[in-house]
Tab-separated table of C-alpha atoms in Angstrom:
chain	number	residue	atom	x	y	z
A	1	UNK	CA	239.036	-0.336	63.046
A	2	UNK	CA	242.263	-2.565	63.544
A	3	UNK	CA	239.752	-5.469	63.418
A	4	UNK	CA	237.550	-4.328	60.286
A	5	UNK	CA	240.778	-3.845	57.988
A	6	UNK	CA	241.867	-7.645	59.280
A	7	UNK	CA	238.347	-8.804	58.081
A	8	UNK	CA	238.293	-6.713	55.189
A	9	UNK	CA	242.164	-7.932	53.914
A	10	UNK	CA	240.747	-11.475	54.351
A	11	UNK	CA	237.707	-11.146	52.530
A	12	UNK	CA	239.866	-10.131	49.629
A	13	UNK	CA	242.448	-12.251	49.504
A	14	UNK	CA	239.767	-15.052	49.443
A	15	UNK	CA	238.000	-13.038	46.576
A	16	UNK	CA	241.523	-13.381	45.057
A	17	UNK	CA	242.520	-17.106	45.660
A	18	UNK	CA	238.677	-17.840	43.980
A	19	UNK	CA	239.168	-15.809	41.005
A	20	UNK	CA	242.935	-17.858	40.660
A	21	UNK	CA	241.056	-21.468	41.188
A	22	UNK	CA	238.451	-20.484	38.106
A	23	UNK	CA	241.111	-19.528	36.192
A	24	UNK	CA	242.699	-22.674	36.904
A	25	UNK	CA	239.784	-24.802	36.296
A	26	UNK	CA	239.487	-23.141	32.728
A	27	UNK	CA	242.431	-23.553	31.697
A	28	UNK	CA	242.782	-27.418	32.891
A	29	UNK	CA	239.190	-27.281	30.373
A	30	UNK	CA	240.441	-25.341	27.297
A	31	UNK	CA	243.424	-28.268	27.484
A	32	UNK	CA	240.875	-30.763	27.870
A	33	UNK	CA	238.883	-29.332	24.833
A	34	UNK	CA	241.866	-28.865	22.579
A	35	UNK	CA	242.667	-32.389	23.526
A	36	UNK	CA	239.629	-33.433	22.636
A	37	UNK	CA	239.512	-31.616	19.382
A	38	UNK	CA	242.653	-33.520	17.931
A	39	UNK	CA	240.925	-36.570	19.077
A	40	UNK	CA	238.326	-36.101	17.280
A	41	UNK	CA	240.419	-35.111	13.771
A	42	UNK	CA	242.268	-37.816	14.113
A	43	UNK	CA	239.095	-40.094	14.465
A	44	UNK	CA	237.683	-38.528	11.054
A	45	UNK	CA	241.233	-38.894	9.430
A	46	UNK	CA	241.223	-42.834	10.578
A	47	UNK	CA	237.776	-43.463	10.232
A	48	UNK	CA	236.060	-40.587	8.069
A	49	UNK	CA	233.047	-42.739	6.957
A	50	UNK	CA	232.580	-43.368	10.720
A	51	UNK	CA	231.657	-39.112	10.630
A	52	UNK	CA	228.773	-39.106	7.884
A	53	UNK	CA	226.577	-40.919	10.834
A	54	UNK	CA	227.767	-37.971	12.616
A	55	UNK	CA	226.771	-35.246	9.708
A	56	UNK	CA	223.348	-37.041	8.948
A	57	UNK	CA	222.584	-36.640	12.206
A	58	UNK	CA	223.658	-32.649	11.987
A	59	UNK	CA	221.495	-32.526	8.496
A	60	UNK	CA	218.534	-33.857	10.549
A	61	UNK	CA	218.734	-30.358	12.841
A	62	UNK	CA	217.854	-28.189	9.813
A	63	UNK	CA	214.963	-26.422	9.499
A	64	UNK	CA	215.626	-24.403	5.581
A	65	UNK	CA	218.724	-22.602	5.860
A	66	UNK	CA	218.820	-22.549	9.632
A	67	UNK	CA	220.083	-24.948	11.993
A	68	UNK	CA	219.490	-25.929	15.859
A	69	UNK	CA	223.135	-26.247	17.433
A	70	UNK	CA	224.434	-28.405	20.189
A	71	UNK	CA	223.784	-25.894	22.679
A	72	UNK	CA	219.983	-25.185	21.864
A	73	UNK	CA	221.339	-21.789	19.805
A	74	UNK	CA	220.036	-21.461	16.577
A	75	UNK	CA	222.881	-20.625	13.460
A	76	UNK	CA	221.860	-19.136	10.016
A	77	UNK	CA	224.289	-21.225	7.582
A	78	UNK	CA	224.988	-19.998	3.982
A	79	UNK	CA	224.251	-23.181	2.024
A	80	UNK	CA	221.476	-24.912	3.833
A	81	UNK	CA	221.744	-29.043	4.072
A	82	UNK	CA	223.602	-28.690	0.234
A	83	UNK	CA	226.797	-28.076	2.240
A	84	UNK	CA	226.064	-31.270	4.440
A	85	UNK	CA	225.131	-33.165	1.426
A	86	UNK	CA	228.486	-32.129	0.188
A	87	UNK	CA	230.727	-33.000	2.507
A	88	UNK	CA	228.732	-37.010	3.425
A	89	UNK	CA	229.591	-37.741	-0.240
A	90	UNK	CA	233.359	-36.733	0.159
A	91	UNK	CA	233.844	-38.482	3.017
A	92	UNK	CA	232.236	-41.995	1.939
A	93	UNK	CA	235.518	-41.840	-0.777
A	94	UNK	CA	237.745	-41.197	1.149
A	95	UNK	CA	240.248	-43.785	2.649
A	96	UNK	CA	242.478	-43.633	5.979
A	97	UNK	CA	244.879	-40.767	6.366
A	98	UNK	CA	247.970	-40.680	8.926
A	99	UNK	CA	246.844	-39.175	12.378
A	100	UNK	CA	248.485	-35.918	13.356
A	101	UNK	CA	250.683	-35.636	16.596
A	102	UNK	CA	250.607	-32.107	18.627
A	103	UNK	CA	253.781	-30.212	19.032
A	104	UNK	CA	254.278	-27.412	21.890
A	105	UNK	CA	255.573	-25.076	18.926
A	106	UNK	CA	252.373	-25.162	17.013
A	107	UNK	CA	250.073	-24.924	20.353
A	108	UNK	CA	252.219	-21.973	20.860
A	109	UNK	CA	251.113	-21.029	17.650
A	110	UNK	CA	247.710	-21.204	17.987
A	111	UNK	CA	247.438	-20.324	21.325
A	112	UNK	CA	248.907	-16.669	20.436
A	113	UNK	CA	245.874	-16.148	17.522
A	114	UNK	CA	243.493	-17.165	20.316
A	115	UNK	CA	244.520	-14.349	22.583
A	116	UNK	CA	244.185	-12.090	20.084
A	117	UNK	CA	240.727	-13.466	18.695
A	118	UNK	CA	239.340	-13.912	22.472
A	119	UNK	CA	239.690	-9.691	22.111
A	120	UNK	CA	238.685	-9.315	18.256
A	121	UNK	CA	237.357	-12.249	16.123
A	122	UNK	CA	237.009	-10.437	13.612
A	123	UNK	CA	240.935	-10.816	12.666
A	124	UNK	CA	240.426	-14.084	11.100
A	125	UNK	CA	243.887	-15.536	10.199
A	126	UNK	CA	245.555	-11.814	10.963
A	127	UNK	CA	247.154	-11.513	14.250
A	128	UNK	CA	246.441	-8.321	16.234
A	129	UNK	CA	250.239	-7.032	15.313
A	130	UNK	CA	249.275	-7.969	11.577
A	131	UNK	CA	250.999	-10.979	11.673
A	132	UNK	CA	250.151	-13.942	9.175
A	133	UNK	CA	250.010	-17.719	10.266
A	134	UNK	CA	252.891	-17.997	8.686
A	135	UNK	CA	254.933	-15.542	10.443
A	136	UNK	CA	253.379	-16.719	13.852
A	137	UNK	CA	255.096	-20.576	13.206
A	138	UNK	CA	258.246	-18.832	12.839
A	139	UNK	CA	258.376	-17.393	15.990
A	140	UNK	CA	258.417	-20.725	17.645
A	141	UNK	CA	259.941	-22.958	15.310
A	142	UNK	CA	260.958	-23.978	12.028
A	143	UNK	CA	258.883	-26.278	8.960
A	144	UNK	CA	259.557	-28.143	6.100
A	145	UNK	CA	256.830	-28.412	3.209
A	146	UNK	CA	252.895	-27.353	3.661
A	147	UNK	CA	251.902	-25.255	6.776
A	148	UNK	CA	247.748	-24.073	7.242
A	149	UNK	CA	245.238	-22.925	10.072
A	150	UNK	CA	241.446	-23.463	10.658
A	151	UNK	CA	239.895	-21.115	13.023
A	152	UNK	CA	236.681	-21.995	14.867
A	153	UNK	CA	234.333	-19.156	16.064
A	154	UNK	CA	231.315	-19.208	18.568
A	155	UNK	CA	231.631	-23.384	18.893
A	156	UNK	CA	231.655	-24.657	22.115
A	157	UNK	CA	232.294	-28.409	21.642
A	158	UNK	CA	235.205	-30.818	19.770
A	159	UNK	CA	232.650	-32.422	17.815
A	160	UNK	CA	230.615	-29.634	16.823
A	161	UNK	CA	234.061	-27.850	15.946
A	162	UNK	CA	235.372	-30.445	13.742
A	163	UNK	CA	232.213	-30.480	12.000
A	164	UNK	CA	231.988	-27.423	11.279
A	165	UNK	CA	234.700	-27.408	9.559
A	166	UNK	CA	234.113	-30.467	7.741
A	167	UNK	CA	231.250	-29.195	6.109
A	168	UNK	CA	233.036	-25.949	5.118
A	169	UNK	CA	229.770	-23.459	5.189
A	170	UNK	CA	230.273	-20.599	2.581
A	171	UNK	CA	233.663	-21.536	1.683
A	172	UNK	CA	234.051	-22.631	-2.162
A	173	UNK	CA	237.255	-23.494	-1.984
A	174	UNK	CA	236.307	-26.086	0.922
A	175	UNK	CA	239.671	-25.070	2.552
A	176	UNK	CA	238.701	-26.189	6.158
A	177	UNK	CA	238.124	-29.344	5.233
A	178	UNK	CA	241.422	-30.170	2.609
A	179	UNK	CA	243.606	-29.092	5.595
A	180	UNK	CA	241.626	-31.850	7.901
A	181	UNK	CA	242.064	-34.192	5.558
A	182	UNK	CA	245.246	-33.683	3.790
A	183	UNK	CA	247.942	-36.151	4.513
A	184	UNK	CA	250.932	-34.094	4.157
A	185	UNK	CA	249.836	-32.551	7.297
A	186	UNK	CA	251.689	-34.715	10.519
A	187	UNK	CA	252.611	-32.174	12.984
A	188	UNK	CA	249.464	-30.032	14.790
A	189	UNK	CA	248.533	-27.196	17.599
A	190	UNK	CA	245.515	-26.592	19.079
A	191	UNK	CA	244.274	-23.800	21.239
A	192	UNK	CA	240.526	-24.049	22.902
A	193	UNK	CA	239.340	-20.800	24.747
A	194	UNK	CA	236.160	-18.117	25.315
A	195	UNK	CA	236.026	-15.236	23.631
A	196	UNK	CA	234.132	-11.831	25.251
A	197	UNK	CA	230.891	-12.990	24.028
A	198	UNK	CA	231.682	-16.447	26.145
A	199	UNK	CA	231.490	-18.359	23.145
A	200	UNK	CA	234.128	-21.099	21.949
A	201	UNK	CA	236.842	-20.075	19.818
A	202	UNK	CA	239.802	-22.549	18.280
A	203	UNK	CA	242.175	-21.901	16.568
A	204	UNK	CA	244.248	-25.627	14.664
A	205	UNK	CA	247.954	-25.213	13.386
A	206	UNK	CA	249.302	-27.098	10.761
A	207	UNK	CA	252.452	-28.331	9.042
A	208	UNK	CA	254.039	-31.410	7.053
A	209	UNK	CA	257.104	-30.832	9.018
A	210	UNK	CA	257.874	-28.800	12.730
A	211	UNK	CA	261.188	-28.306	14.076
A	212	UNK	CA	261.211	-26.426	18.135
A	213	UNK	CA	262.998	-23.669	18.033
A	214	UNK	CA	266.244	-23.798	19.114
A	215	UNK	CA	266.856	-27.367	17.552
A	216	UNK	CA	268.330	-27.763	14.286
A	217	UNK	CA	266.046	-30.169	12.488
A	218	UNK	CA	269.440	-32.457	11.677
A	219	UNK	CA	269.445	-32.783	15.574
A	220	UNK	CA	265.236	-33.809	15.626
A	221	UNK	CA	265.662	-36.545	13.052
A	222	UNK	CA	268.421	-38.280	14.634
C-alpha cells in the first residue's frame, strides 16, 4: 500500500508539472502573438499601401457574403467584399503614420479585458465589474489627450486580426480602423489569449499619451 501511494503521489505531481509547462508554453505564445500583432500595426501604419496586396488577397476568399478564413473556418461577414473594397481605397491615400511603442500599463490594460472576455465575450468594451476602457487605464496609469480599444474575437492570427479590423465589418462609423490609423495614438497594449470556445481573442489599448502609475508624468518627460 506504502508503495502504491508513492507511485500514485508521483504520477500526480508529474500530471501537475505538465499542466504548469503548457501553461507556460501558452503564455510564452499569447506574448509572441501580441508581439506580433503590434508588428503588424505598425507595418500598416508605415507602409499601409503595402496591406491592400494583403486585403485583395482576403477579397479573393469570398464566396457572396461569406468568407473562407485562415484557418479553413468559414465567417458570415455583414457587408460582403463592399467592406474590402472600402477599406483598399482608404488605404491607397493614405501616407505614413508614427509607429506605436507598447507600454506595461496599457498591456495591463488589455490584458485585464481579456480575462474577462476569455469567460464572456459577449462584454465587448465592458469589463466584467462594469468597468469602461477608460476606467481600466486608470487603474494602471495616467494619459494625456485621446485614449481607444479594438477588441478582436474568434481570430487566431496577427495578420488576420489586424485585418479584420482594417476592414471594419458592420461598423459605419469604421471605428476599428481610425484608431489603427490615427496618429495621435503613440503609446499601445496588447493582450493575445483563447477564449472557452479555444478561439483567439485580443484585446489593443490606446492613448496619445501614458504615464505608469506611480510616476508623475513631469518625472517621464525628463
Amino acid at each position: 500500500m506504502v508503495l502504491f501511494a508513492w507511485h500514485f503521489q508521483i504520477d500526480v505531481s508529474a500530471q501537475k508539472n505538465e499542466q504548469l509547462l503548457l501553461r507556460k508554453k501558452e503564455a510564452v505564445s499569447s506574448v509572441g502573438v501580441s508581439s506580433a500583432v503590434l508588428g503588424e500595426i505598425n507595418n500598416a501604419r508605415q507602409n499601409p499601401q503595402q496591406f491592400i496586396t494583403y486585403l485583395e488577397d482576403y477579397r479573393g476568399r469570398f464566396s457572396g457574403s461569406s468568407v473562407r478564413e485562415a484557418d479553413g473556418g468559414v465567417m458570415t461577414t455583414n457587408e460582403g467584399v463592399a467592406a474590402v473594397d472600402e477599406a483598399i481605397a482608404f488605404l491607397r491615400n493614405l501616407t505614413s503614420v508614427e509607429p506605436l511603442q507598447m507600454t506595461e500599463g496599457l498591456i495591463k490594460t488589455a490584458d485585464s479585458q481579456l480575462s474577462d472576455l476569455s469567460v464572456n465575450p459577449a462584454l465587448g468594451h465592458t469589463g466584467a465589474d462594469g468597468s469602461s476602457f477608460n476606467e481600466r487605464i486608470n487603474r494602471f496609469g495616467t494619459t494625456r489627450g485621446r485614449i481607444g480599444e479594438n477588441i478582436a474575437l474568434r481570430k487566431d492570427s496577427a495578420r488576420e486580426i489586424v485585418l479584420l479590423w482594417i476592414i471594419d465589418d458592420g461598423v459605419p462609423s469604421r471605428l476599428h480602423r481610425k484608431n489603427l490609423f490615427n496618429s495621435e495614438y503613440k503609446k499601445a497594449g496588447i493582450a493575445y489569449g483563447k477564449g472557452n470556445d479555444g478561439r483567439g481573442l485580443c484585446v489593443l489599448d490606446l492613448a496619445a499619451e501614458f504615464f505608469e502609475k506611480g510616476k508623475s508624468p513631469a518625472l517621464e518627460e525628463f
